Coordinates of C-alpha atoms in Angstrom, one line a residue:
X28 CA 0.0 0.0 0.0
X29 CA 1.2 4.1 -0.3
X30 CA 0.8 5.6 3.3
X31 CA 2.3 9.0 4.0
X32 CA 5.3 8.8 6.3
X33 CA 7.1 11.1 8.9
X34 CA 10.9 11.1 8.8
X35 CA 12.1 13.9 10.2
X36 CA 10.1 16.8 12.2
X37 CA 9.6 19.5 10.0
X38 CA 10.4 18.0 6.9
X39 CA 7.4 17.2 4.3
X40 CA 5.6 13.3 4.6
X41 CA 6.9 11.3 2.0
X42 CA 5.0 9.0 -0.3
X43 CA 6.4 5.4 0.2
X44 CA 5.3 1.7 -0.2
X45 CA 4.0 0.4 2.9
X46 CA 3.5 -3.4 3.8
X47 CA 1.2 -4.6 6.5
X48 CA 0.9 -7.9 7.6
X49 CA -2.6 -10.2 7.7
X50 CA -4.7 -9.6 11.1
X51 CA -3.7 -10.9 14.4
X52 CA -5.9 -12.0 17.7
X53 CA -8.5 -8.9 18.3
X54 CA -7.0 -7.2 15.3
X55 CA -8.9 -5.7 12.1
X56 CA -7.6 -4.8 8.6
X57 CA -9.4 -1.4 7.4
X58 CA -9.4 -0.2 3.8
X59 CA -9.1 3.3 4.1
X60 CA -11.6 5.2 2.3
X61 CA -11.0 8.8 4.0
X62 CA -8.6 10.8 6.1
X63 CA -8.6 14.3 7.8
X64 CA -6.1 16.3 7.8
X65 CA -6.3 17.5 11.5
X66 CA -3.9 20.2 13.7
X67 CA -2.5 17.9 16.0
X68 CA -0.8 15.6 13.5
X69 CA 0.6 18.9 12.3
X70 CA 1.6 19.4 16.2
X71 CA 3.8 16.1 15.5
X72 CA 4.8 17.2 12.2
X73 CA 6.4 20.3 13.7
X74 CA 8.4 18.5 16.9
X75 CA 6.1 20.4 19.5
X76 CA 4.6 16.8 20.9
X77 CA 7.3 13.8 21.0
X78 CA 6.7 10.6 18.7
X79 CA 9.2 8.1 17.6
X80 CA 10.1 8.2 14.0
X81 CA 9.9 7.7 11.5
X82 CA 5.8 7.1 11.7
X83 CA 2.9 7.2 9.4
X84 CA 0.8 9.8 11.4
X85 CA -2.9 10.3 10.6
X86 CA -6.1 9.5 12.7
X87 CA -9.4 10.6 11.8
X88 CA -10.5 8.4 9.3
X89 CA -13.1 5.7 7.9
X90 CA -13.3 2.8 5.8
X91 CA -14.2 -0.6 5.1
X92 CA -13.4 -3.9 6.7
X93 CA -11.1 -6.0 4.8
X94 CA -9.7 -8.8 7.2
X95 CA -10.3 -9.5 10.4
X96 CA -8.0 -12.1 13.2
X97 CA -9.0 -14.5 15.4
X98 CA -11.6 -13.7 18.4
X99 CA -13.1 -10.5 16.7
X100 CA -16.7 -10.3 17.1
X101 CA -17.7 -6.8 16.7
X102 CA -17.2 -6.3 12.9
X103 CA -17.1 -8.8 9.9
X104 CA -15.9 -7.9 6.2
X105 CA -17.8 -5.0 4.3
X106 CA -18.9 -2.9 7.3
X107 CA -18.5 0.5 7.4
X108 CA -16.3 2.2 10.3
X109 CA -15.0 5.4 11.6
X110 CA -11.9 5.1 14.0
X111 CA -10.9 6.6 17.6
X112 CA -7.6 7.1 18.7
X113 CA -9.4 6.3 22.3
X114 CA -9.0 2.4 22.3
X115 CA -10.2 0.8 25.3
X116 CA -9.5 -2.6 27.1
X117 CA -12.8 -2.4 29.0
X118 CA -11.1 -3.9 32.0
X119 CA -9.0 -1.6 33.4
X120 CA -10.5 1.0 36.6
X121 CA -11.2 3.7 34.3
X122 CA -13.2 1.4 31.8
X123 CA -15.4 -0.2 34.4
X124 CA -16.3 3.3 36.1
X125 CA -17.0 4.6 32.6
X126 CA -14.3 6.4 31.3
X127 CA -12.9 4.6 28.6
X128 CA -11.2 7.3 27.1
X129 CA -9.0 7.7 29.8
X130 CA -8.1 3.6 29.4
X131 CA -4.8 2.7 31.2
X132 CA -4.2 -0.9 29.7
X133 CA -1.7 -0.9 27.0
X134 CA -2.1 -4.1 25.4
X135 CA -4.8 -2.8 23.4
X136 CA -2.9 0.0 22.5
X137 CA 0.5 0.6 20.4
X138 CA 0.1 -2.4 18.0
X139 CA 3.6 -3.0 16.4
X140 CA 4.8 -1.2 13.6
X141 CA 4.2 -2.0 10.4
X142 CA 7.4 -3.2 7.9
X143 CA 8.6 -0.6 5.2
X144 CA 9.7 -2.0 2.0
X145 CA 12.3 1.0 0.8
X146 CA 12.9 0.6 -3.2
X147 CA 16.9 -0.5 -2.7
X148 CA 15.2 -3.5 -0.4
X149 CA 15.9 -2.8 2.7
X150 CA 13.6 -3.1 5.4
X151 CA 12.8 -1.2 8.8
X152 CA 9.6 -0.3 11.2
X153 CA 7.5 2.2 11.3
X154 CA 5.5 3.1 14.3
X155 CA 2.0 3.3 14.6
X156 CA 0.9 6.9 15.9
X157 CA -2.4 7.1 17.9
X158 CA -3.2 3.5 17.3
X159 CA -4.4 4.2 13.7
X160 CA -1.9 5.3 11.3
X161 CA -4.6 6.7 8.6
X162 CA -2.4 8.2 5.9
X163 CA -2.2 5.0 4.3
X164 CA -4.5 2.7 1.9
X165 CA -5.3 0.3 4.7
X166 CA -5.0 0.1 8.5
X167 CA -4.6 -2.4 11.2
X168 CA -6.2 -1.6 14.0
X169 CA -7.6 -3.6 17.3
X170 CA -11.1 -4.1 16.8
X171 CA -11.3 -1.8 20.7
X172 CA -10.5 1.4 18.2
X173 CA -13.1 1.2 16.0
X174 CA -17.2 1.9 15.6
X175 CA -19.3 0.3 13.3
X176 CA -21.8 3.1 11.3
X177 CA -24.9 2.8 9.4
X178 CA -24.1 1.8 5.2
X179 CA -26.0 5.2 4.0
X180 CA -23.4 7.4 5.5
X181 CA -21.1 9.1 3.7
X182 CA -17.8 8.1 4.4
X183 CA -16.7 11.2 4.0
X184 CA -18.1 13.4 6.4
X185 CA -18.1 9.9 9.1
X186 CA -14.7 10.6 8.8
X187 CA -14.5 13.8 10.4
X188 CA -16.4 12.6 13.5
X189 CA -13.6 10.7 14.3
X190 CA -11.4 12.7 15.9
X191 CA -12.7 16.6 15.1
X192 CA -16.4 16.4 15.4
X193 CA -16.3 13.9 18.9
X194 CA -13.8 16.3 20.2
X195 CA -15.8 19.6 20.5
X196 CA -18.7 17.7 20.3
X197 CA -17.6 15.9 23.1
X198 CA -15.8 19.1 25.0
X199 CA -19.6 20.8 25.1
X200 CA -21.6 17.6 26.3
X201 CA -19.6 15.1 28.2
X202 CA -17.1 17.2 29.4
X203 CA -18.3 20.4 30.4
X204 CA -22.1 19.0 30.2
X205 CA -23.6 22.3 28.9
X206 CA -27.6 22.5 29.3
X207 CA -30.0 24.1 27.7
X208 CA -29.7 28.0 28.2
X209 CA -26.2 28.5 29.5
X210 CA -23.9 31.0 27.6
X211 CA -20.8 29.2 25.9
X212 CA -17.6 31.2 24.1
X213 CA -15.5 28.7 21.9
X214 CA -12.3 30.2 21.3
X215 CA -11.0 29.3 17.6
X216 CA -13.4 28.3 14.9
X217 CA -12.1 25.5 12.5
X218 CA -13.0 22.2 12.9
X219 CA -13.0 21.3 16.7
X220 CA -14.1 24.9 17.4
X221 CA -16.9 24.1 15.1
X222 CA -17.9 20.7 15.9
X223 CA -18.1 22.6 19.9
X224 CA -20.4 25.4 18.2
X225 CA -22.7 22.8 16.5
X226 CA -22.4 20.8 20.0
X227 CA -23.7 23.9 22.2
X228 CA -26.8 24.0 19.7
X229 CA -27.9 20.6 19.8
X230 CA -27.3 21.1 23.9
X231 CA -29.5 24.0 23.7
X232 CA -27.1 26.5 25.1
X233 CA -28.8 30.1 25.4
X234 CA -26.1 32.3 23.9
X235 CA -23.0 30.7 22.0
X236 CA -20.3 33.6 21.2
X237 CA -17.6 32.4 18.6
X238 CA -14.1 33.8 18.8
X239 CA -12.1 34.0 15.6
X240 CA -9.8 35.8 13.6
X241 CA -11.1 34.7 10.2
X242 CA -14.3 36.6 8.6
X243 CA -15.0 33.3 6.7
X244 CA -15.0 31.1 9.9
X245 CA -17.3 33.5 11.9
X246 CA -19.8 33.3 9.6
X247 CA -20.3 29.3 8.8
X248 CA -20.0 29.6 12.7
X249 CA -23.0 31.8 13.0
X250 CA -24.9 28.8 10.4
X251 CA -23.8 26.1 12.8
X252 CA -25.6 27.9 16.0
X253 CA -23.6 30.8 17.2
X254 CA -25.1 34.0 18.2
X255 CA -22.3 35.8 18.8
X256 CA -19.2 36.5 16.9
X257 CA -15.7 38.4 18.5
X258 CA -12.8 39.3 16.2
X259 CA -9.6 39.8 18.4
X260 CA -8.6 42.2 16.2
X261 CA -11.6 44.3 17.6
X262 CA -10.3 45.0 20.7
X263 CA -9.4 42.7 24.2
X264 CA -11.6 39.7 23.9
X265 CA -12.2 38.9 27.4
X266 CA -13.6 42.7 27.4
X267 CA -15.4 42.0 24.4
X268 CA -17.0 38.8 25.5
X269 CA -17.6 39.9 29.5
X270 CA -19.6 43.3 27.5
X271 CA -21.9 40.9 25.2
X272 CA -22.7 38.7 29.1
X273 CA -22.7 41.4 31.5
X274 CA -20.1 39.7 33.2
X275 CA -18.8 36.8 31.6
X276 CA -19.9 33.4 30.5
X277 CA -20.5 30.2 32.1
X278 CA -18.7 27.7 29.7
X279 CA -16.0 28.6 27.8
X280 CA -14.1 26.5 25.8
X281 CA -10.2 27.3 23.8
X282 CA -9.5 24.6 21.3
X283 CA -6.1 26.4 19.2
X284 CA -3.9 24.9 21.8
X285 CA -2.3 28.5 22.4
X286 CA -1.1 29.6 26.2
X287 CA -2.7 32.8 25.7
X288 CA -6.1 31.7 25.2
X289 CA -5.9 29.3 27.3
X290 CA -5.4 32.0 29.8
X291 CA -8.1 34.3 28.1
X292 CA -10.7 31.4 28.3
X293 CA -10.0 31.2 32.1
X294 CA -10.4 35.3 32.4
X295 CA -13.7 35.5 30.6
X296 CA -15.6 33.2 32.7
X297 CA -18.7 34.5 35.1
X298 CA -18.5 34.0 38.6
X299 CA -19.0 29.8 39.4
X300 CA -18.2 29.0 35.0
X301 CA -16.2 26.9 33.8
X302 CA -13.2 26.7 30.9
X303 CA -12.4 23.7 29.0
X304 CA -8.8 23.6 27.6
X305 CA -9.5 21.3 24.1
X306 CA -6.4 22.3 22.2
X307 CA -3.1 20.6 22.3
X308 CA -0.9 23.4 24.3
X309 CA 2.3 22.5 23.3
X310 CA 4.3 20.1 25.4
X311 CA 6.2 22.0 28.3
X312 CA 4.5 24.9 27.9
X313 CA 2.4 26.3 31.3
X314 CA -0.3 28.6 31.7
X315 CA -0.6 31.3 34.6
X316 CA -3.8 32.3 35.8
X317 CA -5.2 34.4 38.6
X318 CA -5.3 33.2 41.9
X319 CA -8.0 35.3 43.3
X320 CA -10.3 34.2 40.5
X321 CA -10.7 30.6 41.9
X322 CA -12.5 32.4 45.1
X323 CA -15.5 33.2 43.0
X324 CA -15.6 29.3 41.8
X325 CA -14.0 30.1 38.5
X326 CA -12.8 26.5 37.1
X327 CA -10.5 24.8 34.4
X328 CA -10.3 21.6 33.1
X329 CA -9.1 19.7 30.0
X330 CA -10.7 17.4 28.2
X331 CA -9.3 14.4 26.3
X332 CA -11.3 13.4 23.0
X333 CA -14.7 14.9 23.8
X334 CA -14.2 12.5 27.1
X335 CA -16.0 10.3 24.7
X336 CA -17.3 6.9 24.4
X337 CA -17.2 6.5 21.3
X338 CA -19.2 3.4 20.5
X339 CA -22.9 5.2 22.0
X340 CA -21.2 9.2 20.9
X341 CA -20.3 8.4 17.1
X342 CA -23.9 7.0 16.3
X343 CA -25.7 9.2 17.6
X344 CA -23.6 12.2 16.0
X345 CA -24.2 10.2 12.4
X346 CA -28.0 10.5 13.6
X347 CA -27.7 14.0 14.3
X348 CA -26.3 14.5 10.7
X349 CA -28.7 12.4 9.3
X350 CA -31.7 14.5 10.6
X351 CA -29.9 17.6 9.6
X352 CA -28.7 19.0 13.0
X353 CA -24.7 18.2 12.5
X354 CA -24.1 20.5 9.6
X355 CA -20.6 18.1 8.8
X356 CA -21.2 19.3 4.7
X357 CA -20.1 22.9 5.3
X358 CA -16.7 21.9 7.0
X359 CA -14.8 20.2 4.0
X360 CA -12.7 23.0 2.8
X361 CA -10.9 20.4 0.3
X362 CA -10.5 17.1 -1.1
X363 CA -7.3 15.9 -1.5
X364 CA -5.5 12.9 -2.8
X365 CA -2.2 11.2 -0.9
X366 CA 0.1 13.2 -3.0
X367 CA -1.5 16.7 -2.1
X368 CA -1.0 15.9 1.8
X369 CA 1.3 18.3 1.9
X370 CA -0.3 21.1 0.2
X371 CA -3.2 20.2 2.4
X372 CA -1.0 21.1 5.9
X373 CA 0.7 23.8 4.2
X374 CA -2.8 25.3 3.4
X375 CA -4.2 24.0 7.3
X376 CA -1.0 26.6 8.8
X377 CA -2.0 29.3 6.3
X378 CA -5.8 29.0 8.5
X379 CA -7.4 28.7 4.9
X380 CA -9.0 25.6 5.8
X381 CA -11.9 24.4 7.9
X382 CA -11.2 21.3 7.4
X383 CA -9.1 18.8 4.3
X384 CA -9.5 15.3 3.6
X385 CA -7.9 12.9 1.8
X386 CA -9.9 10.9 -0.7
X387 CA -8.0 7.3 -0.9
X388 CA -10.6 6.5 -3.8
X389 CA -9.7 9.3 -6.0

């Protein structure tokens, strides 16, 4: 197979020939249909999280079972999936008490690499990243990393639930649990930011401001449920946003992985609120808030995947698309083949892009 591979942090991905080998115990064979091209493989990409190399990154995707090992149950040849970088044993503490996304049992995660077949025929590993590995024609996943979806879905736009859509989503109703009439601020509006304003509508949030640099962004932001839009370039947000609440707002979430707004998310809450830190801050890097504000009940908290679980969350989002509440359509920005993966990032760190995909059928 071709699968896009990692070398070197910032360097491009490079096109190679891949070989993977047939299905093991628990194990599943996926042909890839789709890919997105999401910020935090681009946070790999550019050294700012750690991964061994060299890697074939990638992990919001869906496809079609080819294969599957010994002792797998859950999915047979032909049915349609969307992957999760969450894997879970379903044995471990966190499992049992229902937080599978926070799964501690590595023997269902960190399957071993796949084998390289270089032209001058040498061969060496390549590690799996996330679990998934999706820039690539197929995937070998455990069947704990996957989620069977309904046939009449486009593959597509199932894609993007994997990892984008479940993780704002996800941020606004399991983490933060946002109910109906609350005021929500999501800092940063491509596709995570989006997939948290969509998520605050279906919650039934009362005001949902949208925080965004980009005119283009605001505005399918306003479509998806916000009622509210700040431009930074306006003026101080937390001014901005505590002048639109009289005071401040009860959820916020920041999802650009930035120190600043992590700290701006904290400093715009209302007295008792609540921030959720989504984005990947990178690795090192702290945040410095004010002390006095935690006397009012001011909180933060991150939140890992939309604290998700997947195999109840992904359905019913492909349900909410299906009777036209998820508005996934408006969020493609492009559709790329394998060899335009590059172009694709380049174009994601430019902020043209809501969100790219790679079309493995194209």
């Amino acid at each position: 197979m071709k699968a896009a591979v990692l070398h070197e942090v910032n360097k491009p991905l490079v096109i190679e020939d891949v070989s993977v080998p047939n299905p093991g115990p628990r194990e599943v064979l996926i042909r890839t249909r789709v890919a997105g091209l999401c910020h935090s493989d681009l946070h790999f990409m550019e050294g700012l999280y750690p991964h061994p190399l060299p890697a074939v990154l990638g992990h919001e995707s869906a496809g079609v079972v080819e294969k599957v090992g010994s002792d797998v149950t859950y999915v047979k040849p032909g049915d349609h999936v969307v992957t999760c970088l969450s894997v879970f044993c379903g044995t471990c503490d966190n499992c049992t008490t229902g937080r599978t996304v926070l799964c501690t049992d590595t023997t269902v995660k960190m399957l071993p690499g796949v084998s390289n077949r270089l032209s001058w025929a040498r061969s060496e590993k390549l590690n799996q990243f996330l679990n998934l590995s999706s820039f690539a024609e197929q995937m070998l996943v455990h069947e704990n990393a996957i989620v069977k979806i309904r046939k009449d879905m486009p593959l597509e736009l199932a894609a993007l639930i994997g990892c984008g859509v479940i993780t704002g989503y996800g941020a606004v109703v399991n983490t933060a649990k946002v109910t109906a009439g609350e005021t929500v601020a999501v800092i940063g509006c491509g596709g995570v930011g989006m997939a948290a304003i969509n998520g605050a509508a279906i919650a039934g949030a009362g005001r949902i401001i949208a925080i965004d640099t980009n005119p283009v962004k605001l505005q399918l932001a306003t479509k998806l449920g916000a009622t509210d839009v700040v431009d930074p370039r306006n003026g101080d947000v937390v001014q901005q946003v505590r002048e639109l609440t009289s005071g401040g707002v009860q959820h916020s979430f920041e999802v650009l992985g930035r120190k600043e707004t992590a700290e701006q998310a904290f400093a715009m809450l209302a007295a008792g609120g609540t921030a959720t830190i989504v984005g990947m801050i990178p690795f090192g890097q702290k945040i410095e808030l004010h002390g006095f504000d935690f006397l009012r009940e001011r909180k933060i908290q991150g939140s890992s995947m939309g604290s998700n679980h997947f195999r109840v969350d992904m359905p019913r989002l492909v349900e909410f698309y299906m009777r036209g509440k998820l508005h996934l359509e408006d969020w493609i920005s492009a559709k790329l083949k394998l060899s335009e993966i590059n172009e694709g990032f380049a174009a994601m760190k430019a902020g043209k892009t809501v969100r790219s995909v790679i079309m493995f059928d194209a």
